[in-house]
Amino acid sequence: MIISKSIKTLGCTTLLGAVLFTGLATAPAAHAATAESQAANTVSTVGLRTITVSGYGEVTVQPDIAYIQLGLNTTGKTAQEAQEKNAVQFKAIKTALEKRNVPAKDIQTVRFSTMPDYSWDNNKQQLRGYQVEQIIQVTYRDLAGVGPLMDAATAAGANRIDNVSFSSEKMEAHRLDATDAALDNARQKAERIAKRAGVTIKGAVQISDGTSPTPPIMYSQVRADSMPASEKAINGGSQVYPGELKVGSSVTVTYSY
């Protein structure tokens, strides 16, 4: 028989999150085998009085890297003609990127396709030619130069900019900082609850990490020719804004008291 005791205190239960108090317990014989198998992988809390809380921490950081996906669509009467056009124009795009100090290792093809281009006339499908699409991802660390980089690529022939995203190359360190904050938050919750319940926290007996990857800041697809040249001139070229990254971490901690 498992004896459990729920302490309903505190109108601050909603504010403080889900809390679990357990009293002294002895496992029945029917559950002994299960308890023994679990003990190999987890720290047993049998015989302990515990409080379980969740904690959340977040840090705000400046992005230090950009990922730009841009590319080129070409057409031709044959697949070979469309591909040859694409290859010639892409050489000019790559040269433009190199002039913006983008090394070859930071240029990666993420999509390349050749497909027939059909039209419908009097309910009949007719082959008009072929389309070739090539999309590359450019890794760029000069965030102030992202707009000029895109302008240089479109001037060299790129007719697609699919998206721009910002992230940090120090993301793992930022996640650890957020985890520190989450652990502090969990401890504060447990101490507050214990104080209201008239008990004293001893130490953590179980900790689990519930962190999920932080997605980069994404910008939606933009056609390279969507902004008129006159408007680009007025605005000083394409402009993008890195903003800030919020990196979060969550933990669940069981304390004994």
PDB file of N, CA, C and O in Angstrom, residues 62-70 93-108 136-153 163-169 238 240 242:
ATOM      1  N   GLN A  62      22.766  38.104 -28.693  1.00  0.00           N
ATOM      2  CA  GLN A  62      22.839  38.692 -30.021  1.00  0.00           C
ATOM      3  C   GLN A  62      23.256  37.624 -31.035  1.00  0.00           C
ATOM      4  O   GLN A  62      24.207  36.877 -30.795  1.00  0.00           O
ATOM      5  N   PRO A  63      22.581  37.520 -32.174  1.00  0.00           N
ATOM      6  CA  PRO A  63      23.022  36.587 -33.217  1.00  0.00           C
ATOM      7  C   PRO A  63      24.424  36.955 -33.695  1.00  0.00           C
ATOM      8  O   PRO A  63      24.817  38.126 -33.665  1.00  0.00           O
ATOM      9  N   ASP A  64      25.172  35.954 -34.124  1.00  0.00           N
ATOM     10  CA  ASP A  64      26.507  36.220 -34.652  1.00  0.00           C
ATOM     11  C   ASP A  64      26.749  35.529 -36.000  1.00  0.00           C
ATOM     12  O   ASP A  64      27.857  35.542 -36.515  1.00  0.00           O
ATOM     13  N   ILE A  65      25.689  34.923 -36.549  1.00  0.00           N
ATOM     14  CA  ILE A  65      25.846  34.241 -37.836  1.00  0.00           C
ATOM     15  C   ILE A  65      24.519  34.279 -38.598  1.00  0.00           C
ATOM     16  O   ILE A  65      23.436  34.261 -37.982  1.00  0.00           O
ATOM     17  N   ALA A  66      24.616  34.361 -39.918  1.00  0.00           N
ATOM     18  CA  ALA A  66      23.421  34.372 -40.775  1.00  0.00           C
ATOM     19  C   ALA A  66      23.502  33.249 -41.783  1.00  0.00           C
ATOM     20  O   ALA A  66      24.595  32.871 -42.238  1.00  0.00           O
ATOM     21  N   TYR A  67      22.340  32.710 -42.132  1.00  0.00           N
ATOM     22  CA  TYR A  67      22.231  31.692 -43.172  1.00  0.00           C
ATOM     23  C   TYR A  67      21.275  32.227 -44.240  1.00  0.00           C
ATOM     24  O   TYR A  67      20.111  32.504 -43.942  1.00  0.00           O
ATOM     25  N   ILE A  68      21.794  32.398 -45.442  1.00  0.00           N
ATOM     26  CA  ILE A  68      21.013  32.975 -46.530  1.00  0.00           C
ATOM     27  C   ILE A  68      20.825  31.917 -47.608  1.00  0.00           C
ATOM     28  O   ILE A  68      21.806  31.371 -48.122  1.00  0.00           O
ATOM     29  N   GLN A  69      19.588  31.633 -47.936  1.00  0.00           N
ATOM     30  CA  GLN A  69      19.300  30.693 -49.023  1.00  0.00           C
ATOM     31  C   GLN A  69      18.868  31.493 -50.247  1.00  0.00           C
ATOM     32  O   GLN A  69      17.863  32.208 -50.212  1.00  0.00           O
ATOM     33  N   LEU A  70      19.654  31.390 -51.293  1.00  0.00           N
ATOM     34  CA  LEU A  70      19.359  32.115 -52.529  1.00  0.00           C
ATOM     35  C   LEU A  70      19.634  31.208 -53.718  1.00  0.00           C
ATOM     36  O   LEU A  70      20.300  30.175 -53.578  1.00  0.00           O
ATOM     37  N   ILE A  93      27.375  34.362 -59.976  1.00  0.00           N
ATOM     38  CA  ILE A  93      26.888  34.519 -58.596  1.00  0.00           C
ATOM     39  C   ILE A  93      27.985  34.135 -57.600  1.00  0.00           C
ATOM     40  O   ILE A  93      28.231  34.845 -56.618  1.00  0.00           O
ATOM     41  N   LYS A  94      28.660  33.031 -57.862  1.00  0.00           N
ATOM     42  CA  LYS A  94      29.730  32.577 -56.965  1.00  0.00           C
ATOM     43  C   LYS A  94      30.868  33.601 -56.924  1.00  0.00           C
ATOM     44  O   LYS A  94      31.423  33.884 -55.853  1.00  0.00           O
ATOM     45  N   THR A  95      31.195  34.187 -58.076  1.00  0.00           N
ATOM     46  CA  THR A  95      32.240  35.214 -58.106  1.00  0.00           C
ATOM     47  C   THR A  95      31.824  36.416 -57.259  1.00  0.00           C
ATOM     48  O   THR A  95      32.644  36.983 -56.510  1.00  0.00           O
ATOM     49  N   ALA A  96      30.555  36.804 -57.337  1.00  0.00           N
ATOM     50  CA  ALA A  96      30.055  37.930 -56.540  1.00  0.00           C
ATOM     51  C   ALA A  96      30.142  37.630 -55.045  1.00  0.00           C
ATOM     52  O   ALA A  96      30.489  38.503 -54.239  1.00  0.00           O
ATOM     53  N   LEU A  97      29.853  36.388 -54.678  1.00  0.00           N
ATOM     54  CA  LEU A  97      29.949  36.004 -53.269  1.00  0.00           C
ATOM     55  C   LEU A  97      31.402  36.023 -52.796  1.00  0.00           C
ATOM     56  O   LEU A  97      31.691  36.451 -51.670  1.00  0.00           O
ATOM     57  N   GLU A  98      32.302  35.557 -53.633  1.00  0.00           N
ATOM     58  CA  GLU A  98      33.720  35.565 -53.267  1.00  0.00           C
ATOM     59  C   GLU A  98      34.234  36.983 -53.053  1.00  0.00           C
ATOM     60  O   GLU A  98      35.064  37.234 -52.179  1.00  0.00           O
ATOM     61  N   LYS A  99      33.713  37.927 -53.846  1.00  0.00           N
ATOM     62  CA  LYS A  99      34.112  39.324 -53.682  1.00  0.00           C
ATOM     63  C   LYS A  99      33.609  39.896 -52.350  1.00  0.00           C
ATOM     64  O   LYS A  99      34.151  40.891 -51.864  1.00  0.00           O
ATOM     65  N   ARG A 100      32.582  39.258 -51.796  1.00  0.00           N
ATOM     66  CA  ARG A 100      32.071  39.660 -50.469  1.00  0.00           C
ATOM     67  C   ARG A 100      32.715  38.817 -49.371  1.00  0.00           C
ATOM     68  O   ARG A 100      32.205  38.720 -48.264  1.00  0.00           O
ATOM     69  N   ASN A 101      33.845  38.201 -49.691  1.00  0.00           N
ATOM     70  CA  ASN A 101      34.644  37.429 -48.716  1.00  0.00           C
ATOM     71  C   ASN A 101      33.916  36.202 -48.180  1.00  0.00           C
ATOM     72  O   ASN A 101      34.051  35.854 -47.001  1.00  0.00           O
ATOM     73  N   VAL A 102      33.157  35.541 -49.049  1.00  0.00           N
ATOM     74  CA  VAL A 102      32.515  34.282 -48.660  1.00  0.00           C
ATOM     75  C   VAL A 102      33.397  33.138 -49.163  1.00  0.00           C
ATOM     76  O   VAL A 102      33.538  32.953 -50.367  1.00  0.00           O
ATOM     77  N   PRO A 103      33.993  32.336 -48.258  1.00  0.00           N
ATOM     78  CA  PRO A 103      34.839  31.223 -48.699  1.00  0.00           C
ATOM     79  C   PRO A 103      33.993  30.085 -49.271  1.00  0.00           C
ATOM     80  O   PRO A 103      32.797  29.964 -48.976  1.00  0.00           O
ATOM     81  N   ALA A 104      34.618  29.248 -50.061  1.00  0.00           N
ATOM     82  CA  ALA A 104      33.907  28.144 -50.717  1.00  0.00           C
ATOM     83  C   ALA A 104      33.254  27.215 -49.700  1.00  0.00           C
ATOM     84  O   ALA A 104      32.180  26.656 -49.963  1.00  0.00           O
ATOM     85  N   LYS A 105      33.884  27.031 -48.539  1.00  0.00           N
ATOM     86  CA  LYS A 105      33.334  26.107 -47.537  1.00  0.00           C
ATOM     87  C   LYS A 105      32.003  26.602 -46.961  1.00  0.00           C
ATOM     88  O   LYS A 105      31.256  25.824 -46.353  1.00  0.00           O
ATOM     89  N   ASP A 106      31.712  27.890 -47.130  1.00  0.00           N
ATOM     90  CA  ASP A 106      30.469  28.458 -46.596  1.00  0.00           C
ATOM     91  C   ASP A 106      29.384  28.584 -47.655  1.00  0.00           C
ATOM     92  O   ASP A 106      28.384  29.283 -47.451  1.00  0.00           O
ATOM     93  N   ILE A 107      29.570  27.915 -48.795  1.00  0.00           N
ATOM     94  CA  ILE A 107      28.557  27.871 -49.850  1.00  0.00           C
ATOM     95  C   ILE A 107      28.168  26.411 -50.067  1.00  0.00           C
ATOM     96  O   ILE A 107      29.011  25.580 -50.403  1.00  0.00           O
ATOM     97  N   GLN A 108      26.906  26.105 -49.853  1.00  0.00           N
ATOM     98  CA  GLN A 108      26.444  24.712 -49.952  1.00  0.00           C
ATOM     99  C   GLN A 108      25.167  24.633 -50.772  1.00  0.00           C
ATOM    100  O   GLN A 108      24.205  25.375 -50.516  1.00  0.00           O
ATOM    101  N   ILE A 136      21.285  27.603 -53.084  1.00  0.00           N
ATOM    102  CA  ILE A 136      22.444  27.413 -52.217  1.00  0.00           C
ATOM    103  C   ILE A 136      22.184  28.071 -50.868  1.00  0.00           C
ATOM    104  O   ILE A 136      21.361  28.981 -50.752  1.00  0.00           O
ATOM    105  N   GLN A 137      22.883  27.582 -49.873  1.00  0.00           N
ATOM    106  CA  GLN A 137      22.857  28.233 -48.561  1.00  0.00           C
ATOM    107  C   GLN A 137      24.222  28.843 -48.299  1.00  0.00           C
ATOM    108  O   GLN A 137      25.240  28.161 -48.376  1.00  0.00           O
ATOM    109  N   VAL A 138      24.221  30.117 -47.983  1.00  0.00           N
ATOM    110  CA  VAL A 138      25.452  30.854 -47.709  1.00  0.00           C
ATOM    111  C   VAL A 138      25.527  31.126 -46.213  1.00  0.00           C
ATOM    112  O   VAL A 138      24.580  31.660 -45.617  1.00  0.00           O
ATOM    113  N   THR A 139      26.632  30.734 -45.609  1.00  0.00           N
ATOM    114  CA  THR A 139      26.880  31.042 -44.202  1.00  0.00           C
ATOM    115  C   THR A 139      27.697  32.327 -44.158  1.00  0.00           C
ATOM    116  O   THR A 139      28.753  32.423 -44.781  1.00  0.00           O
ATOM    117  N   TYR A 140      27.181  33.301 -43.408  1.00  0.00           N
ATOM    118  CA  TYR A 140      27.806  34.633 -43.435  1.00  0.00           C
ATOM    119  C   TYR A 140      27.865  35.200 -42.021  1.00  0.00           C
ATOM    120  O   TYR A 140      26.868  35.173 -41.297  1.00  0.00           O
ATOM    121  N   ARG A 141      29.030  35.708 -41.651  1.00  0.00           N
ATOM    122  CA  ARG A 141      29.231  36.191 -40.282  1.00  0.00           C
ATOM    123  C   ARG A 141      29.251  37.709 -40.153  1.00  0.00           C
ATOM    124  O   ARG A 141      29.262  38.221 -39.052  1.00  0.00           O
ATOM    125  N   ASP A 142      29.286  38.396 -41.271  1.00  0.00           N
ATOM    126  CA  ASP A 142      29.227  39.858 -41.255  1.00  0.00           C
ATOM    127  C   ASP A 142      27.758  40.265 -41.332  1.00  0.00           C
ATOM    128  O   ASP A 142      27.215  40.500 -42.413  1.00  0.00           O
ATOM    129  N   LEU A 143      27.094  40.336 -40.180  1.00  0.00           N
ATOM    130  CA  LEU A 143      25.648  40.549 -40.185  1.00  0.00           C
ATOM    131  C   LEU A 143      25.256  41.881 -40.800  1.00  0.00           C
ATOM    132  O   LEU A 143      24.199  41.998 -41.426  1.00  0.00           O
ATOM    133  N   ALA A 144      26.095  42.888 -40.637  1.00  0.00           N
ATOM    134  CA  ALA A 144      25.788  44.196 -41.239  1.00  0.00           C
ATOM    135  C   ALA A 144      25.869  44.140 -42.759  1.00  0.00           C
ATOM    136  O   ALA A 144      25.318  45.006 -43.447  1.00  0.00           O
ATOM    137  N   GLY A 145      26.532  43.113 -43.291  1.00  0.00           N
ATOM    138  CA  GLY A 145      26.702  43.004 -44.730  1.00  0.00           C
ATOM    139  C   GLY A 145      25.738  42.048 -45.407  1.00  0.00           C
ATOM    140  O   GLY A 145      25.892  41.770 -46.606  1.00  0.00           O
ATOM    141  N   VAL A 146      24.729  41.543 -44.677  1.00  0.00           N
ATOM    142  CA  VAL A 146      23.796  40.582 -45.271  1.00  0.00           C
ATOM    143  C   VAL A 146      23.008  41.216 -46.413  1.00  0.00           C
ATOM    144  O   VAL A 146      22.858  40.635 -47.488  1.00  0.00           O
ATOM    145  N   GLY A 147      22.483  42.431 -46.207  1.00  0.00           N
ATOM    146  CA  GLY A 147      21.735  43.115 -47.258  1.00  0.00           C
ATOM    147  C   GLY A 147      22.579  43.345 -48.509  1.00  0.00           C
ATOM    148  O   GLY A 147      22.170  42.962 -49.615  1.00  0.00           O
ATOM    149  N   PRO A 148      23.777  43.958 -48.375  1.00  0.00           N
ATOM    150  CA  PRO A 148      24.643  44.134 -49.546  1.00  0.00           C
ATOM    151  C   PRO A 148      25.028  42.814 -50.222  1.00  0.00           C
ATOM    152  O   PRO A 148      25.167  42.762 -51.444  1.00  0.00           O
ATOM    153  N   LEU A 149      25.181  41.746 -49.431  1.00  0.00           N
ATOM    154  CA  LEU A 149      25.499  40.441 -50.019  1.00  0.00           C
ATOM    155  C   LEU A 149      24.364  39.975 -50.929  1.00  0.00           C
ATOM    156  O   LEU A 149      24.603  39.505 -52.049  1.00  0.00           O
ATOM    157  N   MET A 150      23.122  40.101 -50.465  1.00  0.00           N
ATOM    158  CA  MET A 150      21.975  39.690 -51.281  1.00  0.00           C
ATOM    159  C   MET A 150      21.869  40.558 -52.532  1.00  0.00           C
ATOM    160  O   MET A 150      21.564  40.059 -53.617  1.00  0.00           O
ATOM    161  N   ASP A 151      22.132  41.849 -52.386  1.00  0.00           N
ATOM    162  CA  ASP A 151      22.083  42.739 -53.546  1.00  0.00           C
ATOM    163  C   ASP A 151      23.144  42.354 -54.575  1.00  0.00           C
ATOM    164  O   ASP A 151      22.886  42.375 -55.790  1.00  0.00           O
ATOM    165  N   ALA A 152      24.345  42.006 -54.087  1.00  0.00           N
ATOM    166  CA  ALA A 152      25.421  41.603 -54.998  1.00  0.00           C
ATOM    167  C   ALA A 152      25.053  40.316 -55.728  1.00  0.00           C
ATOM    168  O   ALA A 152      25.327  40.161 -56.930  1.00  0.00           O
ATOM    169  N   ALA A 153      24.396  39.380 -55.023  1.00  0.00           N
ATOM    170  CA  ALA A 153      24.003  38.110 -55.637  1.00  0.00           C
ATOM    171  C   ALA A 153      22.941  38.326 -56.707  1.00  0.00           C
ATOM    172  O   ALA A 153      23.003  37.739 -57.797  1.00  0.00           O
ATOM    173  N   ASN A 163      15.068  32.458 -48.031  1.00  0.00           N
ATOM    174  CA  ASN A 163      14.931  32.940 -46.652  1.00  0.00           C
ATOM    175  C   ASN A 163      16.280  33.327 -46.074  1.00  0.00           C
ATOM    176  O   ASN A 163      17.334  32.989 -46.619  1.00  0.00           O
ATOM    177  N   VAL A 164      16.207  34.053 -44.983  1.00  0.00           N
ATOM    178  CA  VAL A 164      17.382  34.443 -44.210  1.00  0.00           C
ATOM    179  C   VAL A 164      17.100  34.064 -42.765  1.00  0.00           C
ATOM    180  O   VAL A 164      16.003  34.293 -42.255  1.00  0.00           O
ATOM    181  N   SER A 165      18.064  33.448 -42.103  1.00  0.00           N
ATOM    182  CA  SER A 165      17.902  33.111 -40.689  1.00  0.00           C
ATOM    183  C   SER A 165      19.150  33.530 -39.931  1.00  0.00           C
ATOM    184  O   SER A 165      20.247  33.594 -40.489  1.00  0.00           O
ATOM    185  N   PHE A 166      18.954  33.840 -38.649  1.00  0.00           N
ATOM    186  CA  PHE A 166      20.061  34.248 -37.791  1.00  0.00           C
ATOM    187  C   PHE A 166      20.165  33.306 -36.603  1.00  0.00           C
ATOM    188  O   PHE A 166      19.165  32.844 -36.066  1.00  0.00           O
ATOM    189  N   SER A 167      21.395  33.015 -36.207  1.00  0.00           N
ATOM    190  CA  SER A 167      21.621  32.127 -35.083  1.00  0.00           C
ATOM    191  C   SER A 167      22.920  32.539 -34.394  1.00  0.00           C
ATOM    192  O   SER A 167      23.422  33.644 -34.599  1.00  0.00           O
ATOM    193  N   SER A 168      23.453  31.637 -33.580  1.00  0.00           N
ATOM    194  CA  SER A 168      24.712  31.892 -32.880  1.00  0.00           C
ATOM    195  C   SER A 168      25.584  30.654 -32.947  1.00  0.00           C
ATOM    196  O   SER A 168      25.092  29.525 -32.813  1.00  0.00           O
ATOM    197  N   GLU A 169      26.855  30.872 -33.155  1.00  0.00           N
ATOM    198  CA  GLU A 169      27.798  29.757 -33.153  1.00  0.00           C
ATOM    199  C   GLU A 169      28.151  29.337 -31.722  1.00  0.00           C
ATOM    200  O   GLU A 169      28.850  28.351 -31.530  1.00  0.00           O
ATOM    201  N   SER A 238      18.960  46.368 -50.007  1.00  0.00           N
ATOM    202  CA  SER A 238      18.180  45.474 -49.147  1.00  0.00           C
ATOM    203  C   SER A 238      18.644  45.603 -47.699  1.00  0.00           C
ATOM    204  O   SER A 238      19.835  45.726 -47.424  1.00  0.00           O
ATOM    205  N   VAL A 240      18.096  43.920 -43.736  1.00  0.00           N
ATOM    206  CA  VAL A 240      17.568  42.888 -42.841  1.00  0.00           C
ATOM    207  C   VAL A 240      18.012  43.219 -41.419  1.00  0.00           C
ATOM    208  O   VAL A 240      18.998  43.927 -41.208  1.00  0.00           O
ATOM    209  N   PRO A 242      18.869  41.541 -37.670  1.00  0.00           N
ATOM    210  CA  PRO A 242      19.131  40.303 -36.925  1.00  0.00           C
ATOM    211  C   PRO A 242      18.292  40.140 -35.663  1.00  0.00           C
ATOM    212  O   PRO A 242      17.972  39.021 -35.266  1.00  0.00           O
TER     213      PRO A 242
END
